[in-house]
Structure formats: C-alpha cells, structure tokens
mmCIF file of C-alpha atoms and ligand atoms in Angstrom:
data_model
loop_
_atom_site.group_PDB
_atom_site.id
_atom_site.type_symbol
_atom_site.label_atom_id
_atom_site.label_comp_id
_atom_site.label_asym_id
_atom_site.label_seq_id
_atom_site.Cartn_x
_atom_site.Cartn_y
_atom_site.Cartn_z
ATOM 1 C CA UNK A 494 -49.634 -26.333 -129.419
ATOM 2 C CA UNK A 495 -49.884 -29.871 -131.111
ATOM 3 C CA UNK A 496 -53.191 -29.361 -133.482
ATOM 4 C CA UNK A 497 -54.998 -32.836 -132.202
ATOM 5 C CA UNK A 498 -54.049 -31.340 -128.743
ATOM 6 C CA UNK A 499 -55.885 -28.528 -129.507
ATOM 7 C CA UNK A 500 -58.537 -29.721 -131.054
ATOM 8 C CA UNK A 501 -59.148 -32.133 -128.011
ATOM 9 C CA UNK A 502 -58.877 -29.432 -125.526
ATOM 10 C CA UNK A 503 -61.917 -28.034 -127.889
ATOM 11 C CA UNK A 504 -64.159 -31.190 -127.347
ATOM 12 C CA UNK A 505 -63.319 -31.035 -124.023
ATOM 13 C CA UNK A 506 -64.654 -27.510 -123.342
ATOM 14 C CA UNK A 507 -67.646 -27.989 -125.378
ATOM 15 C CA UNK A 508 -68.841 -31.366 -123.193
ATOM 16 C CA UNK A 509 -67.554 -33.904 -125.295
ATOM 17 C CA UNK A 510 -65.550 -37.312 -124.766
ATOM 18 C CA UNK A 511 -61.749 -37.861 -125.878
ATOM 19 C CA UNK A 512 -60.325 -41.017 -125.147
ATOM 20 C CA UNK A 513 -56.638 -40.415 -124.090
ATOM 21 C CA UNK A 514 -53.711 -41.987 -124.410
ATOM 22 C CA UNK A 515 -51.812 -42.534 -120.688
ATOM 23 C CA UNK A 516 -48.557 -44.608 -119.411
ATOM 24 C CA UNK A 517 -51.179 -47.393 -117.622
ATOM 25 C CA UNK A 518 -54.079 -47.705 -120.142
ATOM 26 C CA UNK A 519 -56.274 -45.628 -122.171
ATOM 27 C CA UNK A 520 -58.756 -43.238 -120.801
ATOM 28 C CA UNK A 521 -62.327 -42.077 -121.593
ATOM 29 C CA UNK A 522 -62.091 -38.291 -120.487
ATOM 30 C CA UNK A 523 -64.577 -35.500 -119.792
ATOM 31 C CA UNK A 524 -64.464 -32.701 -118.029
ATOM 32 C CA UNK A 525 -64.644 -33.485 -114.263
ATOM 33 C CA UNK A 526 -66.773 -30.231 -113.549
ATOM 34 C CA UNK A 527 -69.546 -30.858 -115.885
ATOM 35 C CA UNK A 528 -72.099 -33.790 -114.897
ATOM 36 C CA UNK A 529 -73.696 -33.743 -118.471
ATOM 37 C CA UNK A 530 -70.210 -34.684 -119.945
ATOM 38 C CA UNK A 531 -69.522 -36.985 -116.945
ATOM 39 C CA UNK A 532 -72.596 -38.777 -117.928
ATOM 40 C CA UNK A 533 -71.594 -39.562 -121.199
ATOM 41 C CA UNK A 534 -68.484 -41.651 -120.068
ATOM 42 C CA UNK A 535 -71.363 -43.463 -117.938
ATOM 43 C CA UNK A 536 -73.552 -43.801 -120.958
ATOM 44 C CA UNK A 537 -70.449 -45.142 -123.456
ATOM 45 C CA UNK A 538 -69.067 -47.474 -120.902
ATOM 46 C CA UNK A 539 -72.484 -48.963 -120.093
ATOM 47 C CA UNK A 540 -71.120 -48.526 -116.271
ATOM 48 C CA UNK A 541 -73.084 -48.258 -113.034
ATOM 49 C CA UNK A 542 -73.504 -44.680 -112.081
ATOM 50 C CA UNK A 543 -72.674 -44.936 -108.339
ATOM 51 C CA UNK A 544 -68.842 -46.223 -109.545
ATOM 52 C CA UNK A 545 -66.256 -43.043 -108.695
ATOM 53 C CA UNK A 546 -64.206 -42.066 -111.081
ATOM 54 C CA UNK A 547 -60.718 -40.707 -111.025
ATOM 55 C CA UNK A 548 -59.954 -36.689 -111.584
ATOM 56 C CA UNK A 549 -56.552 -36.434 -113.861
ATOM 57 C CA UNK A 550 -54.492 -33.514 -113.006
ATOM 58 C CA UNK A 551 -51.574 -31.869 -114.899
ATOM 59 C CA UNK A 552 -49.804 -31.317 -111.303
ATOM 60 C CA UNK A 553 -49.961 -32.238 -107.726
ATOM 61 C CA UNK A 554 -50.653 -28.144 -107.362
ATOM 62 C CA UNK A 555 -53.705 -29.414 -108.134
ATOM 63 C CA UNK A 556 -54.545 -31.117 -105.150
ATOM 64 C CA UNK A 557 -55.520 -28.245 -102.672
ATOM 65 C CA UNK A 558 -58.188 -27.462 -105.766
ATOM 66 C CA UNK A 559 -59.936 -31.071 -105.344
ATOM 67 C CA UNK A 560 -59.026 -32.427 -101.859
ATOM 68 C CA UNK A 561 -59.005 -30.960 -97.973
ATOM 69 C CA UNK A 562 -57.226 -32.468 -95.209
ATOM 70 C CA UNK A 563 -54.282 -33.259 -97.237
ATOM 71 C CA UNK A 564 -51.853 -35.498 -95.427
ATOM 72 C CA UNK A 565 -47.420 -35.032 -95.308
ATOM 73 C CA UNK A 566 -47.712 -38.320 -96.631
ATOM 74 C CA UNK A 567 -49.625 -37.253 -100.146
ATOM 75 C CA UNK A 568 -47.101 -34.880 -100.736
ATOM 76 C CA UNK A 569 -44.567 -37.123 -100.101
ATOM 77 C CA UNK A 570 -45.938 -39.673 -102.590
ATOM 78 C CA UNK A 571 -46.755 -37.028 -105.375
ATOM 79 C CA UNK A 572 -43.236 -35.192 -105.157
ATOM 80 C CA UNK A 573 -41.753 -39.317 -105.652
ATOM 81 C CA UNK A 574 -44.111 -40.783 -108.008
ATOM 82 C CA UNK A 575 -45.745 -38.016 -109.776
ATOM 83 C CA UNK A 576 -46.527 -37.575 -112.792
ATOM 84 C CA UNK A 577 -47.294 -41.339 -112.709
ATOM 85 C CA UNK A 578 -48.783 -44.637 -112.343
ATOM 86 C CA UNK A 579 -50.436 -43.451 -108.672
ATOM 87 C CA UNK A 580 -54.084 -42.792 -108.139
ATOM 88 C CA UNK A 581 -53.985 -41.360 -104.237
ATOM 89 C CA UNK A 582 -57.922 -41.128 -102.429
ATOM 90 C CA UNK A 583 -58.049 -38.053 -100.549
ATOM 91 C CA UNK A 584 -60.815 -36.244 -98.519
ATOM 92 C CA UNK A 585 -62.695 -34.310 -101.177
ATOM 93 C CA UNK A 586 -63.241 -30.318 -101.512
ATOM 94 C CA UNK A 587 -66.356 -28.725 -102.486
ATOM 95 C CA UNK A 588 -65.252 -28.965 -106.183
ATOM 96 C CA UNK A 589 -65.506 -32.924 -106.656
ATOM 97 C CA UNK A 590 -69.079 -33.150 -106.801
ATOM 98 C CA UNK A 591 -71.401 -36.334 -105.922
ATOM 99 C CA UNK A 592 -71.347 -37.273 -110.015
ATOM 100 C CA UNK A 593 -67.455 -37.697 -109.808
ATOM 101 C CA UNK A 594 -67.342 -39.449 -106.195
ATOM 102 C CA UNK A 595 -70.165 -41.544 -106.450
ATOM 103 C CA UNK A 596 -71.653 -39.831 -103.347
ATOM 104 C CA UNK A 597 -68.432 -40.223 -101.498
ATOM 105 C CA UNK A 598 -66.503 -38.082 -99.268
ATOM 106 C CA UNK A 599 -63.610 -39.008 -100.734
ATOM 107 C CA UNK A 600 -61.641 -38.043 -104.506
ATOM 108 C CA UNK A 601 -59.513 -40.194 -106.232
ATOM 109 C CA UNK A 602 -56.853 -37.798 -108.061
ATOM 110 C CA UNK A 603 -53.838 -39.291 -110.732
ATOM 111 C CA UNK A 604 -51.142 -37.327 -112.736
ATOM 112 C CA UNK A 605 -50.811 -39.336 -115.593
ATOM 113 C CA UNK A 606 -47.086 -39.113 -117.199
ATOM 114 C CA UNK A 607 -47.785 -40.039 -121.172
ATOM 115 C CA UNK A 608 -46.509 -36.501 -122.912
ATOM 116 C CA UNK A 609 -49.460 -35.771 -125.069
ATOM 117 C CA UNK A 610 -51.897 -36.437 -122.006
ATOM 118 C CA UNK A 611 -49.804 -34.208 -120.010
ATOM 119 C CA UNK A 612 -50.142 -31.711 -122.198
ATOM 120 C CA UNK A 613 -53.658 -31.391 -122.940
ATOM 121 C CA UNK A 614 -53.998 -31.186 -118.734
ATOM 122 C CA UNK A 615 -51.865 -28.556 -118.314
ATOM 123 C CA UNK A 616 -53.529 -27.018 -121.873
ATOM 124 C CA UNK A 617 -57.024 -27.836 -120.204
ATOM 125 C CA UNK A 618 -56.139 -26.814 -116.731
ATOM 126 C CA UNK A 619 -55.324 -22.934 -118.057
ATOM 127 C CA UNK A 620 -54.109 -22.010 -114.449
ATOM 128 C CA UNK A 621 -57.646 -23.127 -113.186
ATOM 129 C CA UNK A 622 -56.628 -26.486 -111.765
ATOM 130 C CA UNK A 623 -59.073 -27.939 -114.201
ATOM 131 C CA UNK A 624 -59.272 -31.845 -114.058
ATOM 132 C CA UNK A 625 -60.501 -34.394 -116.271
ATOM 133 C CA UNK A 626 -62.598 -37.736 -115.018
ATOM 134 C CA UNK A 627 -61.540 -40.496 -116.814
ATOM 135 C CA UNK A 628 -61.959 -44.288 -116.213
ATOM 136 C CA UNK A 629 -60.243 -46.805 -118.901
ATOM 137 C CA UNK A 630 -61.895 -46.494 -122.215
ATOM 138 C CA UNK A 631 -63.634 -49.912 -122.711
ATOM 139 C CA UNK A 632 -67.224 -51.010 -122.026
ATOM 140 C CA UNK A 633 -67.672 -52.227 -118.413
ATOM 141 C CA UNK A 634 -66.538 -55.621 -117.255
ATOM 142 C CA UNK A 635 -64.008 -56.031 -120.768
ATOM 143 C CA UNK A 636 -60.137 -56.190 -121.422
ATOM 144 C CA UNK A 637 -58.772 -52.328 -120.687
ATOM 145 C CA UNK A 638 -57.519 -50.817 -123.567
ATOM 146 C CA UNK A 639 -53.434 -50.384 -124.347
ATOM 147 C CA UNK A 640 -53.604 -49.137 -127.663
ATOM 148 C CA UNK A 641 -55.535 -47.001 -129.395
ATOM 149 C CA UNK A 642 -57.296 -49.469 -131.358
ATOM 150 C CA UNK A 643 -58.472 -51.311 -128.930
ATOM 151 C CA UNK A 644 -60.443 -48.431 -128.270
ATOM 152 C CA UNK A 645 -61.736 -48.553 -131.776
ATOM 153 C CA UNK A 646 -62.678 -51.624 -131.694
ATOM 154 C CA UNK A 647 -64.492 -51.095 -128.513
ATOM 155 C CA UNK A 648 -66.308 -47.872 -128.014
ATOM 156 C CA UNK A 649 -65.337 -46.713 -131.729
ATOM 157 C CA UNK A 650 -65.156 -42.893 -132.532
ATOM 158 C CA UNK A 651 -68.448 -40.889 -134.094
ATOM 159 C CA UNK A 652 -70.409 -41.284 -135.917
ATOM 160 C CA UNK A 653 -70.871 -44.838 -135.557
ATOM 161 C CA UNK A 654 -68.949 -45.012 -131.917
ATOM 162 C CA UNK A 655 -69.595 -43.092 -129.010
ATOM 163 C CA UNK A 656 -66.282 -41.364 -128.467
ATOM 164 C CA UNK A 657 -65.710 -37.689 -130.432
ATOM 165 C CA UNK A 658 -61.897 -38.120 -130.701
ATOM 166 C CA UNK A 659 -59.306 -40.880 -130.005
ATOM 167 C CA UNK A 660 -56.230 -39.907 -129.763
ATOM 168 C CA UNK A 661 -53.331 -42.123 -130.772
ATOM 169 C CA UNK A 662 -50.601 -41.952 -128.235
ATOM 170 C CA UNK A 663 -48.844 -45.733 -129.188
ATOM 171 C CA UNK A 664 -49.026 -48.374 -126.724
ATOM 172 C CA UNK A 665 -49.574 -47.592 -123.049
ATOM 173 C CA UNK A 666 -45.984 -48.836 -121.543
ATOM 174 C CA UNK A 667 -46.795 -49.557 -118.364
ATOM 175 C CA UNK A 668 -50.197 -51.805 -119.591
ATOM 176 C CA UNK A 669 -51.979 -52.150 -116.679
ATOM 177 C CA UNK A 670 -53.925 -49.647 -114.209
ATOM 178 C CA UNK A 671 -52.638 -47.405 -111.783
ATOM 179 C CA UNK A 672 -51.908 -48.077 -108.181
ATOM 180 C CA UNK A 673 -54.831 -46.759 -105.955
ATOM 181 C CA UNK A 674 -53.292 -45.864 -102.655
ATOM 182 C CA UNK A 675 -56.300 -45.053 -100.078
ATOM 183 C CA UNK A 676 -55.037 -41.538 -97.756
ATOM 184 C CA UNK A 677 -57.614 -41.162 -95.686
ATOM 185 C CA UNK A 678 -56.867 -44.057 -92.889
ATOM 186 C CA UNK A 679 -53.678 -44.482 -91.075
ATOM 187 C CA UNK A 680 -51.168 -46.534 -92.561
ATOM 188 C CA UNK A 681 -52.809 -45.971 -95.704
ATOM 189 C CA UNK A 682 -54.190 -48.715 -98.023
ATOM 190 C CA UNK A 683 -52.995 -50.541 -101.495
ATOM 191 C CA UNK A 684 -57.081 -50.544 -102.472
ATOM 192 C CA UNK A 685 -55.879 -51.626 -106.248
ATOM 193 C CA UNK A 686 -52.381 -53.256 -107.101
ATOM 194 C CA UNK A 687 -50.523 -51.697 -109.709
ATOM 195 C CA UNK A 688 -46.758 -50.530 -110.832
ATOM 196 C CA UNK A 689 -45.870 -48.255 -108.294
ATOM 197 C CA UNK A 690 -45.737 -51.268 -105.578
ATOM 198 C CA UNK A 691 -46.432 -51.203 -101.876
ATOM 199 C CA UNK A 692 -42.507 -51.543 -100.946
ATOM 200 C CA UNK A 693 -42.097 -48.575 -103.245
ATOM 201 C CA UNK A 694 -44.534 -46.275 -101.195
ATOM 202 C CA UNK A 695 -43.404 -47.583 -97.527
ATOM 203 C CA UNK A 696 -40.143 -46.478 -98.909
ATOM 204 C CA UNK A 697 -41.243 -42.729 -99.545
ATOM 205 C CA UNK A 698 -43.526 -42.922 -96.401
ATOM 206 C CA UNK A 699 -41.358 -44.692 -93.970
ATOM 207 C CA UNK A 700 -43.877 -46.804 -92.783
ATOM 208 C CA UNK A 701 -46.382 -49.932 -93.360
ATOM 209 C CA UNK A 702 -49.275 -49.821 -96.344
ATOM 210 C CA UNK A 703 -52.251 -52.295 -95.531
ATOM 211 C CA UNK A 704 -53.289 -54.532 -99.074
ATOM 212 C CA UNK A 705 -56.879 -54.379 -99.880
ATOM 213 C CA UNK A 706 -60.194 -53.227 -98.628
ATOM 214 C CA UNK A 707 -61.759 -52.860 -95.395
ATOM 215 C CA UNK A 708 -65.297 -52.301 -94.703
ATOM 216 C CA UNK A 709 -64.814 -48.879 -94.380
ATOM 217 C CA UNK A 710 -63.028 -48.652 -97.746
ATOM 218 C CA UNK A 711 -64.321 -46.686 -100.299
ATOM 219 C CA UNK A 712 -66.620 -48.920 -103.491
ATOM 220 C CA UNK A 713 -63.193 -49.937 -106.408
ATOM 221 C CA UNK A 714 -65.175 -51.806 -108.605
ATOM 222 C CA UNK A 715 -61.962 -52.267 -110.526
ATOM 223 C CA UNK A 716 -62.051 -54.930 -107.775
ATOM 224 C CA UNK A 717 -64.970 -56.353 -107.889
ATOM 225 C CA UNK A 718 -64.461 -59.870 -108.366
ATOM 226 C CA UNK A 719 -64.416 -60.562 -112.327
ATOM 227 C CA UNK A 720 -63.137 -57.705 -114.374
ATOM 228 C CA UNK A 721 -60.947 -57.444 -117.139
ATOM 229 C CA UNK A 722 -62.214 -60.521 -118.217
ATOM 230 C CA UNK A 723 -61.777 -61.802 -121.955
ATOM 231 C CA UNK A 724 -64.991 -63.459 -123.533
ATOM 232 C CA UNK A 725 -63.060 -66.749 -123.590
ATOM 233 C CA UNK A 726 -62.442 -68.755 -120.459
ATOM 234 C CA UNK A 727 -59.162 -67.627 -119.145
ATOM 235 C CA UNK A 728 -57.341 -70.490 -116.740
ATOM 236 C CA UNK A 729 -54.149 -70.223 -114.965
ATOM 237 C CA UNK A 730 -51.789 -73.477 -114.846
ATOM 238 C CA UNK A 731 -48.423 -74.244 -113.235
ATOM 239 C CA UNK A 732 -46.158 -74.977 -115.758
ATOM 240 C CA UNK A 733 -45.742 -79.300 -114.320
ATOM 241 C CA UNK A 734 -49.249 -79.125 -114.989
ATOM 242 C CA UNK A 735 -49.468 -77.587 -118.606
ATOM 243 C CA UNK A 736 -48.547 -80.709 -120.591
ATOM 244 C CA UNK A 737 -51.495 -82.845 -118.397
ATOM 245 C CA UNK A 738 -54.011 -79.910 -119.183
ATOM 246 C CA UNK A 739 -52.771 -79.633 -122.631
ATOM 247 C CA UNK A 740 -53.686 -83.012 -123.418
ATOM 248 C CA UNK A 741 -56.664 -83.395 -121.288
ATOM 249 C CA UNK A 742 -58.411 -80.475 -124.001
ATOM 250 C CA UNK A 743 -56.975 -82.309 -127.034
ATOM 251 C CA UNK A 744 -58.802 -85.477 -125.870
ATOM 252 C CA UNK A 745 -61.928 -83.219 -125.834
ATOM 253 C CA UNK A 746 -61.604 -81.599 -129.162
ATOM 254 C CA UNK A 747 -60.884 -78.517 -127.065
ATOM 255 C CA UNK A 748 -58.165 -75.746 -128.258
ATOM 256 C CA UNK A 749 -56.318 -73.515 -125.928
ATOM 257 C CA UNK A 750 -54.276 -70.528 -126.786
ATOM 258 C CA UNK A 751 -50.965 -69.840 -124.746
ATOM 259 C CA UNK A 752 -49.172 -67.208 -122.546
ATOM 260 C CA UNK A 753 -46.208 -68.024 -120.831
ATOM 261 C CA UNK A 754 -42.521 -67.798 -120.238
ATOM 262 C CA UNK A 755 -40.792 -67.885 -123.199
ATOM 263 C CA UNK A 756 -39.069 -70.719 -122.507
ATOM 264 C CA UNK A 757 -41.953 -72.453 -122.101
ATOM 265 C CA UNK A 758 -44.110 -71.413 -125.162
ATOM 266 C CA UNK A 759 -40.855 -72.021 -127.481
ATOM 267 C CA UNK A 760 -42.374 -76.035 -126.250
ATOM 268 C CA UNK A 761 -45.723 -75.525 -126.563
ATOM 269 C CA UNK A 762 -46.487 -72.899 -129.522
ATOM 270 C CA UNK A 763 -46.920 -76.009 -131.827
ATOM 271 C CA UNK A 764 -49.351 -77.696 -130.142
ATOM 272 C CA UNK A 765 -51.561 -74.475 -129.132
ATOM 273 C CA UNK A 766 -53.561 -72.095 -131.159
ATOM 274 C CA UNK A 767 -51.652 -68.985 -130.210
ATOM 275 C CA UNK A 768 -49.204 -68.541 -128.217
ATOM 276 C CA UNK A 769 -47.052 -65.341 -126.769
ATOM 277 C CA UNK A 770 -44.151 -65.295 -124.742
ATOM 278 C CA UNK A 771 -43.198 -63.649 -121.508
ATOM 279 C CA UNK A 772 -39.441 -62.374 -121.280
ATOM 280 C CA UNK A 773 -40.002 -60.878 -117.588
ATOM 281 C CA UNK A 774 -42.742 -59.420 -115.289
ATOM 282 C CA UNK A 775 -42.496 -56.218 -116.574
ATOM 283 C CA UNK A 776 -43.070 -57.984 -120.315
ATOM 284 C CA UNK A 777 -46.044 -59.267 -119.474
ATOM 285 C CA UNK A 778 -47.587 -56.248 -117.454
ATOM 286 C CA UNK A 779 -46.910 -54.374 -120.050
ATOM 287 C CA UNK A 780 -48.318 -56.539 -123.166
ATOM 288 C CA UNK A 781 -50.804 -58.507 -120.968
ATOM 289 C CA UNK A 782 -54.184 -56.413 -122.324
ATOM 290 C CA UNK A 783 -52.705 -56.259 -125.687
ATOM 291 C CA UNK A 784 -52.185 -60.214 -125.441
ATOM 292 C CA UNK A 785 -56.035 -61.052 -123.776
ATOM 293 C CA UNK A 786 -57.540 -59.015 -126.796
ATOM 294 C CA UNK A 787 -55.662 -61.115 -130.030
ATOM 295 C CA UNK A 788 -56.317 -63.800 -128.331
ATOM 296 C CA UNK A 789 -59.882 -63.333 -127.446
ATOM 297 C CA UNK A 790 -60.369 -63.293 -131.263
ATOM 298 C CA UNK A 791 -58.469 -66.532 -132.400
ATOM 299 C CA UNK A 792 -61.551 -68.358 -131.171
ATOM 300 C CA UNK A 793 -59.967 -71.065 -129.311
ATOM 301 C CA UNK A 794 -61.903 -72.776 -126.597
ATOM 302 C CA UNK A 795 -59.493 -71.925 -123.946
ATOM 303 C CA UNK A 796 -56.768 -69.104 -122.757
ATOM 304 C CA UNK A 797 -54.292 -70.982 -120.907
ATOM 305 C CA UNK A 798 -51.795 -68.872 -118.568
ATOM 306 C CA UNK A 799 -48.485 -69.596 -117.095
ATOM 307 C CA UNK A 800 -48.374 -66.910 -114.419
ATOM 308 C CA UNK A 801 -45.197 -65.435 -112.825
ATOM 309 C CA UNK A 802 -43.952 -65.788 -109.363
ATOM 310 C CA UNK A 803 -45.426 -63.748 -106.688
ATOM 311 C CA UNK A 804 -43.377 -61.238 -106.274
ATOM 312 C CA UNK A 805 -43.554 -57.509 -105.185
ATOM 313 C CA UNK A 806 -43.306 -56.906 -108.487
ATOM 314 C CA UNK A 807 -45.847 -59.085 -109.752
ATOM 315 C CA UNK A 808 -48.505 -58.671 -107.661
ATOM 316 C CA UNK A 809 -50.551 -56.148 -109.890
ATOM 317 C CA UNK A 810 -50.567 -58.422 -112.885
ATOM 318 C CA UNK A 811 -51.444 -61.293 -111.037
ATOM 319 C CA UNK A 812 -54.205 -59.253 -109.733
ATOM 320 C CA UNK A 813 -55.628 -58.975 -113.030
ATOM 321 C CA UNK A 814 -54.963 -62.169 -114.621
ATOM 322 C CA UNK A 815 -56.864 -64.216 -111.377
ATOM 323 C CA UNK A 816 -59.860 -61.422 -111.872
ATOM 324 C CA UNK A 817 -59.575 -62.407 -115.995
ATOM 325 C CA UNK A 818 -59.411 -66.125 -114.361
ATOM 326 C CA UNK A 819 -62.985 -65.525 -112.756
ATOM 327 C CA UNK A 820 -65.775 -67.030 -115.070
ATOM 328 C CA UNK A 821 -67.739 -63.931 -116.657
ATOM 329 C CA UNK A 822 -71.161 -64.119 -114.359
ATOM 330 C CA UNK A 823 -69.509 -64.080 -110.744
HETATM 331 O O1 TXA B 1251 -54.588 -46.128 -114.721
HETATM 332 C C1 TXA B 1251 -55.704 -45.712 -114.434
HETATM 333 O O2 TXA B 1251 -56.034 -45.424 -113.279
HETATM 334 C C2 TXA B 1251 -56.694 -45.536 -115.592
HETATM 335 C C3 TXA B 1251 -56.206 -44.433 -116.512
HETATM 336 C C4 TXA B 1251 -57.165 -44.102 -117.612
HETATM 337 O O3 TXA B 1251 -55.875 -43.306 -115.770
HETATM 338 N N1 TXA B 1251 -58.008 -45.270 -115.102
HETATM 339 C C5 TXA B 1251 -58.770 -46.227 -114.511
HETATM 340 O O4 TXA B 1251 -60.030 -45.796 -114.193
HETATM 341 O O5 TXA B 1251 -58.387 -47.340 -114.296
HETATM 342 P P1 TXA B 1251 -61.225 -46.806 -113.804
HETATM 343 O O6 TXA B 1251 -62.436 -45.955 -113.658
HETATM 344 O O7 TXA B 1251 -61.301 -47.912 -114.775
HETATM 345 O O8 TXA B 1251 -60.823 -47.267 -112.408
HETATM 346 C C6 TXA B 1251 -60.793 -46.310 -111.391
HETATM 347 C C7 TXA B 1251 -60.896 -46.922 -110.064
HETATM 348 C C8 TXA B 1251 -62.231 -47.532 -109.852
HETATM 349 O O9 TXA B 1251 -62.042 -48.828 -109.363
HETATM 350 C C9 TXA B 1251 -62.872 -46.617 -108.850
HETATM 351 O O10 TXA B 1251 -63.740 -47.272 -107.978
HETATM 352 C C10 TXA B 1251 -61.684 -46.085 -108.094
HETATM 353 O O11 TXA B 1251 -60.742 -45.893 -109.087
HETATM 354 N N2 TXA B 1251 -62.030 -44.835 -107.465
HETATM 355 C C11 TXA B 1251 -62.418 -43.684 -108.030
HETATM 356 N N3 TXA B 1251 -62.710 -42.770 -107.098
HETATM 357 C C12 TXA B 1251 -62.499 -43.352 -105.908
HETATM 358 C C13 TXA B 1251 -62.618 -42.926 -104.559
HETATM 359 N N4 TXA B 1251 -63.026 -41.736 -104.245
HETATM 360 N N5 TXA B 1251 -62.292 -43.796 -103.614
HETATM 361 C C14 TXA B 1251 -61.858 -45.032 -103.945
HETATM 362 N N6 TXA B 1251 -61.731 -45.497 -105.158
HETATM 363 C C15 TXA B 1251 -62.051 -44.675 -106.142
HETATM 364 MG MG1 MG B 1252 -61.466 -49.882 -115.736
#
C-alpha cells in the first residue's frame, strides 16, 4: 500500500482529520463512527452542528451496513453510477448515528471514484464496511476546494491549520459537488444538482425524478440560499449586456474580472482585470471553483459571469454560480 495511504488510514484510526482528494471536490474526512472525530470537521469548518454530513463508502456492499429499507431503485443507481459523482439519501440503520444525520432518519451515502480516495476506503473499510463523513474541505459558506491547495490556503494542515494531513490527489475533474438524489419518497428527488443529471437517473430508473426540496425534504444546506460564494460580488450578465455593464463600472472607477465563453473573453480580456475562458459546460464545471478562488484574489471590484445555456447539462453549475451570485449576508 501507497505510504501517504497508509499513513492516512493511521490518522484516520487514531481520530484525526485528512482532507481527501475526490472526482467532485475535496473532502474533510473522519471517521463516520466516532463523534469526537466527527466534531472536529464541525470545529475546522466553523459549520452548524445540526448540518448532515455524507458517509463515503468504498462499495455499494456497503449500503445494507448504513441504510434499511433499501429501494430496487438504489441498487439500480449504484450498479450505473457507482463509484461516482452520486450522493443517494436512504433510510438510516442503527450505525449512522444522530452526529452524522443531524438527528435525521435518513443517511446520505457516496462512493467517490478518485483512485487514491478509493483506496484508502476500501484500506479503511478492512471488510468492516467502515465509512468516512466528509463534507468539502473549506470553511462554511466559501468557494469548495478543487485542488489541494485550496485547501491549504483554507483550513491549512498542522500545526498552524486544523487539518493533520492533506493529501494531494491533482485537481478534482469533475469540480463541482455530487448529485444528491433523495430515496426515500416516490419518484425520488434531485435535492442538489450535480454531474450525474436528472435525465441520466430517469434513464437507469425508468421513471420521473422531482428537482428540489419539499417540506418534507431532509435540511441540504449546500442549498441554502448563498453558498459557495467568493468574497467579491459575483454578477451574472448576458453576453448583449456585457459591453453596457462593462462600461457602466469603468465610468465608476469600478474593475470587474471576467468568465465567459471563450469567444467572448478573447473581446473583453483587455479591458477586464482577469479574465478566463469557457470552451464548453463541462470546462467550466470543471475549472469553475478553481476560477472563483484566483479571482477572488486579483482584488477587482467585481466578478462578472457569462453563464451557459440551461441545459440538462448545465444545470448543476448554474446552480452554483446563481448561489455565488447571492450577496454574502442573505
Ligand atoms: O461531492 C461531494 O458530495 C463532496 C465530496 C467531498 O464528497 N461532499 C460534499 O459534502 O459536498 P457537503 O457536506 O459540503 O455537502 C453535503 C450535503 C449537504 O448539503 C448535506 O445537507 C447533505 O449533503 N446531506 C447529508 N446528509 C443528508 C441527509 N441525510 N439527507 C439529506 N441531505 C443530506
Ligand atoms: Mg460544502
């Protein structure tokens, strides 16, 4: 076995926190059985204690461990998608206690696909169907992490950060969270937008998924209203209305930094602090965090987006970049 592997699996066992590399974004592990390591993700992330957090698994064998009443349709979804972008909520066993559920009946369980993750699971799990809680690795309410050093810069490692060991894994491909697909109601409900898309899992279930929460859904603050915000006010502008807005901030002595189509920023990079440009949907999921956190640092007054189409496709980024549109105290 890989010797940082190892030596994570250690920390692990002994309590600590290991912030993890995955295909979405990086997470903030601990083992999911033990509420004085659960607590420390709380502590590091500055996040509200009744907020659930996912259990990672190293396979969907896994799931009779943490869940009861386990629909066709779960396996169904796991045997397609997993391991892989796809958190699935499921009626919780005895084992996912109150500190991992937030007092729910319900467990949220994800098979991340990133190689060295999956192997310190399956090293972790040891035949025990061990699971590890982890939520992204940044402080609450900030930019999730898709590289290892944003997780430096964030939380840091000890002894000056709060995190015993981040592991670099290279940039998370996929670059935004996973899907969160709720099981317990009939059709089953899209409670956070992500990569695997709804078309994807009617397609496995043969039937409809619902989009969003009801009142009965269970708390995703992942969706509360702004989240993954950057410090800077982040605006999103048609492109016929870019040049007007453009100038509008000039007039004011204002500065804006840029992301859009390609096409587009080719126009615009000269005029703009910073600008990157989108080749595709899939481009910008997957660079989008990266993106928000360079240019969250160039200081300009403004992040101006050019968002994509809606599409089935895009829904999950535009999910995030209208939450990063939200100003900071709603
Ligand atoms: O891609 C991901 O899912 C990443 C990586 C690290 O795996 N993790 C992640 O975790 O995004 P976090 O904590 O930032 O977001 C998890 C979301 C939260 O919105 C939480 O409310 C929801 O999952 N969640 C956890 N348990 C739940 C449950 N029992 N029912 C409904 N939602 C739940
Ligand atoms: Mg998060």
């Amino acid at each position: 076995m890989n010797e940082i592997i190892q030596e994570a699996a250690k920390i692990l066992e002994n309590g600590g926190l290991v912030a993890i590399p995955t295909e979405t974004v990086y997470g903030l592990a601990a083992d999911a059985e033990n509420p004085e390591a659960v607590a420390k993700i709380y502590a590091a992330k500055k996040r509200p204690t009744n907020h659930p957090l996912i259990v990672h698994v190293a396979d969907a064998g896994c799931l009779a461990d943490w869940a009861r009443e386990i629909p066709e349709n779960a396996i169904r979804l796991t045997n397609a998608f997993w391991p892989g972008p796809l958190t699935i909520v499921l009626k919780r066993s005895s084992r996912a206690k109150d500190f991992i559920t937030g007092g729910q009946d319900t467990v949220a369980l994800r098979c991340p696909t990133h190689p060295i993750t999956h192997e310190l699971l399956t090293a972790f799990d040891n035949g025990h169907s061990r699971g590890l809680a982890a939520p992204s690795a940044n402080s609450f309410g900030k930019i999730s992490p898709s590289l290892a050093q944003h997780v430096r810069d964030d939380l840091g490692e000890k002894p000056n950060g709060s995190v015993d060991l981040i592991i670099d894994g290279g940039p998370c491909n996929v670059g935004i969270e996973s899907s969160i697909l709720d099981l317990t109601c009939d059709p089953p409900r899209l409670l956070r937008e992500g990569a695997i898309t709804a078309s994807m899992i009617s397609r496995v279930i043969g039937g409809p998924v619902l989009h969003g929460q009801d009142n009965h859904s269970p708390r995703v603050p992942g969706t509360l209203k702004s989240h993954y915000a950057p410090d800077h006010p982040l605006e999103l502008v048609e492109e016929e209305n870019l040049a007007g807005r453009a100038q509008f901030l000039a007039r004011h002595f204002e500065t804006f930094s840029l992301i859009a189509p390609e096409n587009i920023t080719k126009r615009f990079a000269p005029i703009s602090a910073k600008a990157f440009g989108y080749k595709s949907v899939e481009d910008l999921q997957t660079n989008l965090y990266d993106w928000l956190h360079q240019l969250d640092k160039t200081g300009a007054d403004v992040i101006l987006v050019v968002p994509p189409q809606y599409s089935d496709q895009s829904c999950g980024v535009l999910d995030r970049l209208t939450r990063a549109a939200v100003p900071k105290n709603k």
